[in-house]
Coordinates of N, CA, C and O in Angstrom, one line a residue:
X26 N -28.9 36.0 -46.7 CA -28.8 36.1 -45.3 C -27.4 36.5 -44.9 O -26.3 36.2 -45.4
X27 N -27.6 37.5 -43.9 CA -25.8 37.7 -43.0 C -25.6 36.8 -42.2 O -26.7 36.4 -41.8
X28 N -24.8 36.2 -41.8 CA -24.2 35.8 -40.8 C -22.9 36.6 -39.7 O -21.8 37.0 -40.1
X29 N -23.5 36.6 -38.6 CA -22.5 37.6 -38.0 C -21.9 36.5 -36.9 O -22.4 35.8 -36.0
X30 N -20.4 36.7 -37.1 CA -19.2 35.9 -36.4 C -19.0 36.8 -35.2 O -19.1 38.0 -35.4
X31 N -18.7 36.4 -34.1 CA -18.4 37.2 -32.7 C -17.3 36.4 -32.1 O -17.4 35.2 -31.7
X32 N -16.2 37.2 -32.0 CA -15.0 36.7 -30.5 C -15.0 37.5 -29.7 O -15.9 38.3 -29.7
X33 N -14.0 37.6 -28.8 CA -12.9 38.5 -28.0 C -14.1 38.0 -26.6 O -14.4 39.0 -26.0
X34 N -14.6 37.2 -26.2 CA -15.8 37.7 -24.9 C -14.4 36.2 -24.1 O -13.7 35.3 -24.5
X35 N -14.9 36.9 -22.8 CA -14.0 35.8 -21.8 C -14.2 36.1 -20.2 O -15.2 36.6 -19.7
X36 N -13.4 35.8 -19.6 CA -13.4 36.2 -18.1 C -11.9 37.2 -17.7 O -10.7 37.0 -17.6
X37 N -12.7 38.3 -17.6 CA -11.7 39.3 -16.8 C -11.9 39.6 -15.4 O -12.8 38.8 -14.9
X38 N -11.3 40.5 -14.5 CA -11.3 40.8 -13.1 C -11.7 42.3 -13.6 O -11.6 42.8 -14.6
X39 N -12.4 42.7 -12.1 CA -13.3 44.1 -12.0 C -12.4 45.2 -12.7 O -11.4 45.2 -11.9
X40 N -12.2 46.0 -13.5 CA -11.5 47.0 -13.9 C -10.6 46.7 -15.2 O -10.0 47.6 -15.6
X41 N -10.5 45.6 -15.7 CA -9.9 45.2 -16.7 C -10.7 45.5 -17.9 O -11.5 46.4 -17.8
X42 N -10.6 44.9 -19.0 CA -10.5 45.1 -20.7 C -10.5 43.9 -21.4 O -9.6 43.1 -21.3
X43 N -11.5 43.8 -22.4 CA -11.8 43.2 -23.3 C -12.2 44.0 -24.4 O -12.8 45.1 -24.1
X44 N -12.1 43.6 -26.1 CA -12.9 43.6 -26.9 C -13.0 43.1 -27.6 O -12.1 42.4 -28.2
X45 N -14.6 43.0 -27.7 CA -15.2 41.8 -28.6 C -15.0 42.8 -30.3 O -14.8 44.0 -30.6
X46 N -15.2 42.1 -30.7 CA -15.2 41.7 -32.2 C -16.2 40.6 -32.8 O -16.4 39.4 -32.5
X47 N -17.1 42.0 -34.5 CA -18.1 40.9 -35.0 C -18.1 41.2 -36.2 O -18.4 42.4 -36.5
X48 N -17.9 40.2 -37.2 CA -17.7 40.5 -38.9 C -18.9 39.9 -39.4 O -19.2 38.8 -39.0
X49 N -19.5 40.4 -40.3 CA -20.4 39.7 -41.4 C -19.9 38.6 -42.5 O -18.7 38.5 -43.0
X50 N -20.5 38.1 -42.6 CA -20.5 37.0 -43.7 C -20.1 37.4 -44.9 O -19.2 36.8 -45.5
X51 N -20.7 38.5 -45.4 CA -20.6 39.0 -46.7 C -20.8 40.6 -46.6 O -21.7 41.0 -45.8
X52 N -20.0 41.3 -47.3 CA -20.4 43.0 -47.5 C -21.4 43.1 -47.6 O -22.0 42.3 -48.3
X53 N -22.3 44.5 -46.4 CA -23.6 44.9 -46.3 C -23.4 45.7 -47.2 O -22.7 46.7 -47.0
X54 N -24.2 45.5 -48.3 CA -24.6 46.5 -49.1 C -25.0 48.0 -48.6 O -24.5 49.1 -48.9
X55 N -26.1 47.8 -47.8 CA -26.5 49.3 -47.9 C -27.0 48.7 -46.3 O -28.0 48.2 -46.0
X56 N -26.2 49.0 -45.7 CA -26.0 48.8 -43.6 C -26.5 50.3 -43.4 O -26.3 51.3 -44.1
X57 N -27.2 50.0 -42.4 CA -28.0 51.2 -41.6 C -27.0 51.6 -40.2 O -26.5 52.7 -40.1
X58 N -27.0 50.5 -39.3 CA -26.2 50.8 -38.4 C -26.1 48.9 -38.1 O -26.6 48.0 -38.7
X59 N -25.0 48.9 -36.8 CA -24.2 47.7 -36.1 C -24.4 48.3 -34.9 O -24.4 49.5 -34.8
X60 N -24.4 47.4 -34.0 CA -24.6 47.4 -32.2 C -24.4 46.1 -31.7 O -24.3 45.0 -32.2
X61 N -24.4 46.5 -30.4 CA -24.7 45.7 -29.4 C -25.4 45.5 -29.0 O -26.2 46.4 -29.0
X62 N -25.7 44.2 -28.1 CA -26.3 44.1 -27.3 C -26.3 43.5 -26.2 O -26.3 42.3 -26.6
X63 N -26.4 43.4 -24.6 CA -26.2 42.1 -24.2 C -27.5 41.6 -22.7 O -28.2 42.4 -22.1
X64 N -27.5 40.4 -22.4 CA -28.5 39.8 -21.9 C -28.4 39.1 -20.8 O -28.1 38.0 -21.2
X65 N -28.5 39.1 -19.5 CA -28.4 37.9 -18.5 C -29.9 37.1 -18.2 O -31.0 37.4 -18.6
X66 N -29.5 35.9 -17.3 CA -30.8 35.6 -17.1 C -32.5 36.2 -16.1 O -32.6 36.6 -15.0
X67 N -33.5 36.1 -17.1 CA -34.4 36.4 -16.3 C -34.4 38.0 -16.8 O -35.3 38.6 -16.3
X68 N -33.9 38.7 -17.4 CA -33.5 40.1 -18.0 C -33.8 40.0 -19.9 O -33.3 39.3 -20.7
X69 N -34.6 40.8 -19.9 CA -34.9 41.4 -21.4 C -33.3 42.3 -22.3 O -32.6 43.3 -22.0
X70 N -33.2 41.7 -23.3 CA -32.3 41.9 -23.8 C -31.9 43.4 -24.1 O -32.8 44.1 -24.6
X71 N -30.5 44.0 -23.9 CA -30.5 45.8 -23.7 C -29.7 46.1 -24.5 O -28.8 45.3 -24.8
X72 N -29.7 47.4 -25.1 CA -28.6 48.2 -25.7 C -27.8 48.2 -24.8 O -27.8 48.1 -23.6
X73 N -26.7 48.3 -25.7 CA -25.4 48.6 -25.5 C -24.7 49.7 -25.8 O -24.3 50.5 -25.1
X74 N -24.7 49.5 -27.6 CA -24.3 50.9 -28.2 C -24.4 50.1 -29.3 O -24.4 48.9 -29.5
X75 N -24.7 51.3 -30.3 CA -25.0 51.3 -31.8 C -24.1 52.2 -32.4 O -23.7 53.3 -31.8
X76 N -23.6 51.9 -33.8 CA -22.9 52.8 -34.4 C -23.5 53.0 -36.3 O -23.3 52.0 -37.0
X77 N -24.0 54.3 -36.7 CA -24.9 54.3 -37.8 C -23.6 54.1 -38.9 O -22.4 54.0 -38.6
X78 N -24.0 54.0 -40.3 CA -23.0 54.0 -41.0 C -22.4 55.7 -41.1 O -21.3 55.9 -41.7
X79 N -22.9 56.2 -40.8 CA -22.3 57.7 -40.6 C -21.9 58.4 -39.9 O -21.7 59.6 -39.9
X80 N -21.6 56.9 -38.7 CA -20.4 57.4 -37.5 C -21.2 57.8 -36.5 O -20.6 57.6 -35.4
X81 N -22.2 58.2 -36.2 CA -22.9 58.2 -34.8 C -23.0 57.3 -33.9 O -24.0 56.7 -34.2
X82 N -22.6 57.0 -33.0 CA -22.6 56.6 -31.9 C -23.7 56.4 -30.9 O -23.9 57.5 -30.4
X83 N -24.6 55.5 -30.3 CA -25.5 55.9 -29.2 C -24.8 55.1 -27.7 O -24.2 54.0 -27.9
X84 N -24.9 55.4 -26.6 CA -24.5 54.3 -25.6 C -25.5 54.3 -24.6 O -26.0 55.4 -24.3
X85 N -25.6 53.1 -24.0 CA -26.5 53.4 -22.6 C -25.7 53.7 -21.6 O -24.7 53.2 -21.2
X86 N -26.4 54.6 -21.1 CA -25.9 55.4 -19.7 C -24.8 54.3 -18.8 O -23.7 54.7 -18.4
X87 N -25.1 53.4 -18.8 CA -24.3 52.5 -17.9 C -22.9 52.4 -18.4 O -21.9 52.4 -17.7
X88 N -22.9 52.3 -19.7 CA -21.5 52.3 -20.4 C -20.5 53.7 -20.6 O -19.2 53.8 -20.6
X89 N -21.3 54.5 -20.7 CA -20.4 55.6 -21.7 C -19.3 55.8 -20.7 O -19.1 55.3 -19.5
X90 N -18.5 56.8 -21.6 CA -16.9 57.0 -21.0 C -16.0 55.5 -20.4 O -14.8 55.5 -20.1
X91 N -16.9 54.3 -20.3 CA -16.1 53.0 -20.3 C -16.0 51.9 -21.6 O -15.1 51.0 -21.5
X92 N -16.7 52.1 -22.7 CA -16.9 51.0 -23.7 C -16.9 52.2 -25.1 O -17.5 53.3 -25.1
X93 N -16.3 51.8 -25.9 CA -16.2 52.7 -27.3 C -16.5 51.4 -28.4 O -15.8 50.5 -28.6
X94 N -17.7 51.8 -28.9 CA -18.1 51.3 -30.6 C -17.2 51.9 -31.3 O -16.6 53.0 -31.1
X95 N -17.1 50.8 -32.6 CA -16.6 51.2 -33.7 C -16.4 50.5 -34.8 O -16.4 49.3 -34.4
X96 N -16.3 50.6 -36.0 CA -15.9 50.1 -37.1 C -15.0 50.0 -37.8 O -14.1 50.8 -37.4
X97 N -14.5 49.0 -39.1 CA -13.9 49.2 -39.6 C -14.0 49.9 -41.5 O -15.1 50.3 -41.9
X98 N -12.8 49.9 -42.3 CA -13.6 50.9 -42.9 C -14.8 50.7 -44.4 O -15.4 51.5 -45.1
X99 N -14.9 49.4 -44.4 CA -16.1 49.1 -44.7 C -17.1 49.3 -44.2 O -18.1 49.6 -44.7
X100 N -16.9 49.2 -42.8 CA -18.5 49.4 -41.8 C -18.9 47.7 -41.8 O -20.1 47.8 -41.4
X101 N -18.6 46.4 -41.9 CA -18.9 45.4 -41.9 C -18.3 44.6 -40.6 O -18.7 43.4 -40.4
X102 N -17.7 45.1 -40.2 CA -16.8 44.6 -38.6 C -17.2 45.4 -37.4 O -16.9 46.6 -37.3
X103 N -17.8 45.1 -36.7 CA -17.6 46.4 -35.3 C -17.3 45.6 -34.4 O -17.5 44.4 -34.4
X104 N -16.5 46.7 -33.4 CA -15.7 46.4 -32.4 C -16.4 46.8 -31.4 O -17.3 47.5 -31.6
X105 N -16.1 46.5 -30.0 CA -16.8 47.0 -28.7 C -15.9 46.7 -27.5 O -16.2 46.0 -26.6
X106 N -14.2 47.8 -27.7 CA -13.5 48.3 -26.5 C -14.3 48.3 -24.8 O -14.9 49.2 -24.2
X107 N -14.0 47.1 -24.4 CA -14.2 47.5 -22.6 C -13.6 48.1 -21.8 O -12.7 47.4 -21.4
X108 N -13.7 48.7 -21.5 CA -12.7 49.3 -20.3 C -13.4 49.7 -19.0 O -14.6 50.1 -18.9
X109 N -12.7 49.4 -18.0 CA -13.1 49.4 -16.2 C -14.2 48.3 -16.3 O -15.4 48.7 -16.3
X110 N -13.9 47.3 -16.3 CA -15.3 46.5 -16.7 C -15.8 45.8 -15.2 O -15.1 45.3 -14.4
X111 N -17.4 46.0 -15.0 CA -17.6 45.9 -13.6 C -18.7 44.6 -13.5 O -19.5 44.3 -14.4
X112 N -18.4 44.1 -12.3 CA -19.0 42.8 -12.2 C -20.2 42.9 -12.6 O -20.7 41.8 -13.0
X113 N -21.3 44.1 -12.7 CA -22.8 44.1 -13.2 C -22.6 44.4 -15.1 O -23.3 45.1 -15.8
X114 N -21.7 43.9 -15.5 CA -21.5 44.2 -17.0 C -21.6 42.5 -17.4 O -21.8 42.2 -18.6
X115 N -21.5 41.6 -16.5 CA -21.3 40.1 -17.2 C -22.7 39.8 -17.6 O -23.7 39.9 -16.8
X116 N -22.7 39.5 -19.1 CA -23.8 39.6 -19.4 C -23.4 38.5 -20.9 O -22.2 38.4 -21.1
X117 N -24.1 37.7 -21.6 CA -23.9 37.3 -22.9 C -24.4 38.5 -23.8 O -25.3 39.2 -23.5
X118 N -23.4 38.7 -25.0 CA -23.5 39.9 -25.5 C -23.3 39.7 -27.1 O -22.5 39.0 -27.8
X119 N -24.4 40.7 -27.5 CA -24.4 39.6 -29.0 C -24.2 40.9 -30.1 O -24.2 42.2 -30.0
X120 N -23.9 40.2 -31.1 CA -23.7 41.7 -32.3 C -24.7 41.7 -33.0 O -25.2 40.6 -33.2
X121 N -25.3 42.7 -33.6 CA -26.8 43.2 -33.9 C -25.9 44.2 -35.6 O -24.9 45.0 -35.7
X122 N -26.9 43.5 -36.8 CA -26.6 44.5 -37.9 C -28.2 44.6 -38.2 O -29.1 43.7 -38.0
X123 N -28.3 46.0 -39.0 CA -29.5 46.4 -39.8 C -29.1 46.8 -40.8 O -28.3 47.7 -40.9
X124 N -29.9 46.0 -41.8 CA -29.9 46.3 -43.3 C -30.9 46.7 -44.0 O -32.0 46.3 -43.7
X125 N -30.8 47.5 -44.9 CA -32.0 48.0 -45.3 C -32.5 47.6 -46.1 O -31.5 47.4 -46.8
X126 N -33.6 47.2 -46.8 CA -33.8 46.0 -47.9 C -34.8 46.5 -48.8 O -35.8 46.9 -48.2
X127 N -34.8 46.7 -50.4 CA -35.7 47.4 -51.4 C -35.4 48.4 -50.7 O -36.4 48.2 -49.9
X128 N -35.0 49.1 -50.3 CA -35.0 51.0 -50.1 C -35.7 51.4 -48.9 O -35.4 52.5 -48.4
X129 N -36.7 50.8 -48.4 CA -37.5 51.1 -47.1 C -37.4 49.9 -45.6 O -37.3 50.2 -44.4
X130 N -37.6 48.7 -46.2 CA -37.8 48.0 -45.2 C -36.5 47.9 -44.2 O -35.6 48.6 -44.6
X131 N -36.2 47.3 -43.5 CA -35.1 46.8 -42.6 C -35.3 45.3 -42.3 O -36.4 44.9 -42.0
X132 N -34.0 44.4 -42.3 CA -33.5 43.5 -41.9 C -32.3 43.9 -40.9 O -31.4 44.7 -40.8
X133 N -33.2 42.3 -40.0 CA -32.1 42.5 -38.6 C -31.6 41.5 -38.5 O -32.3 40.5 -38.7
X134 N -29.9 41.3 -38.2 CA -29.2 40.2 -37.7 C -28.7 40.0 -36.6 O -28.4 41.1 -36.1
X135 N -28.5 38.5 -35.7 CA -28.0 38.7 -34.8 C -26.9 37.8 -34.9 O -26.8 37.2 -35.9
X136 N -26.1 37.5 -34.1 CA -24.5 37.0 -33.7 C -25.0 35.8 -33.0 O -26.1 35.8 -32.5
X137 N -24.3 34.8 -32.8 CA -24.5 33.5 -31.8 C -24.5 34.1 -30.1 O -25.1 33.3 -29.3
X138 N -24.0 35.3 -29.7 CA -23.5 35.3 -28.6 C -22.4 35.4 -28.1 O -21.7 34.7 -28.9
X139 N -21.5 35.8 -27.2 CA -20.5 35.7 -26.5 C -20.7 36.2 -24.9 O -21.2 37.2 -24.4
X140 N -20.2 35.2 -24.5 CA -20.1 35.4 -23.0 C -19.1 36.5 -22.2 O -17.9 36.6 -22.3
X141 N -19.5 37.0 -21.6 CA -18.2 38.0 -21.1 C -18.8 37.9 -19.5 O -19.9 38.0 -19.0
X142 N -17.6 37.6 -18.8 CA -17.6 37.5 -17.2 C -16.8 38.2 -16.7 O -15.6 38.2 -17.1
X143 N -17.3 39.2 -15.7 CA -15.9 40.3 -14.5 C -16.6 39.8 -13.4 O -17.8 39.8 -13.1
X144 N -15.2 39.2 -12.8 CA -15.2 38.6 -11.9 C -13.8 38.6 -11.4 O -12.9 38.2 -12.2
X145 N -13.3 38.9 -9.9 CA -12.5 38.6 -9.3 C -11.8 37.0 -8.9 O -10.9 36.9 -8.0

């Protein structure tokens, strides 16, 4: 099993900056990709952004040019830079890894959560 650890989530004001940060338990052997994700109430849980182990990037429309994925150089930490962060972004937001397991299948992990509030 992974276990994925998550900080940096807190309360900012509209336009400010956070990043969360999420490390595995133990080196992913053979990681597919790490993401985000995050969720409020009464709302189905949404992309955020994903990043593959070969550096590709995806973001949802809502984010891009404000939030940058990334890793470190294991690929077992990713990070998720906020920037201009706007009151429809408070959301609990969790870290997502896929592993690939015997050579075809995939295993998914998720994070406890972290809370992130923009709020004035």
């Amino acid at each position: 099993q992974v276990q994925l650890v998550e900080s940096g989530g807190g309360l900012v004001q509209p336009g400010g900056s956070l990043r969360l940060s999420c490390a595995a338990s133990r080196s992913i052997f053979s990681i597919y990709a790490m993401g985000w994700y995050r969720q409020t109430p009464g709302k189905q849980r949404e992309l955020v952004a994903t990043i593959t182990s070969g550096g590709y990037t995806n973001y949802a429309d809502s984010v891009k040019g404000r939030f940058t994925i990334s890793t470190d150089n294991a690929g077992n930490t990713v990070y998720l830079q906020m920037n201009s962060l706007k009151p429809e972004d408070t959301a609990v937001y969790y870290c997502n890894a896929d592993e690939v397991w015997h050579g075809t299948s995939h295993l998914y992990y998720w994070g406890q959560g972290t809370q992130v509030t923009v709020s004035s």
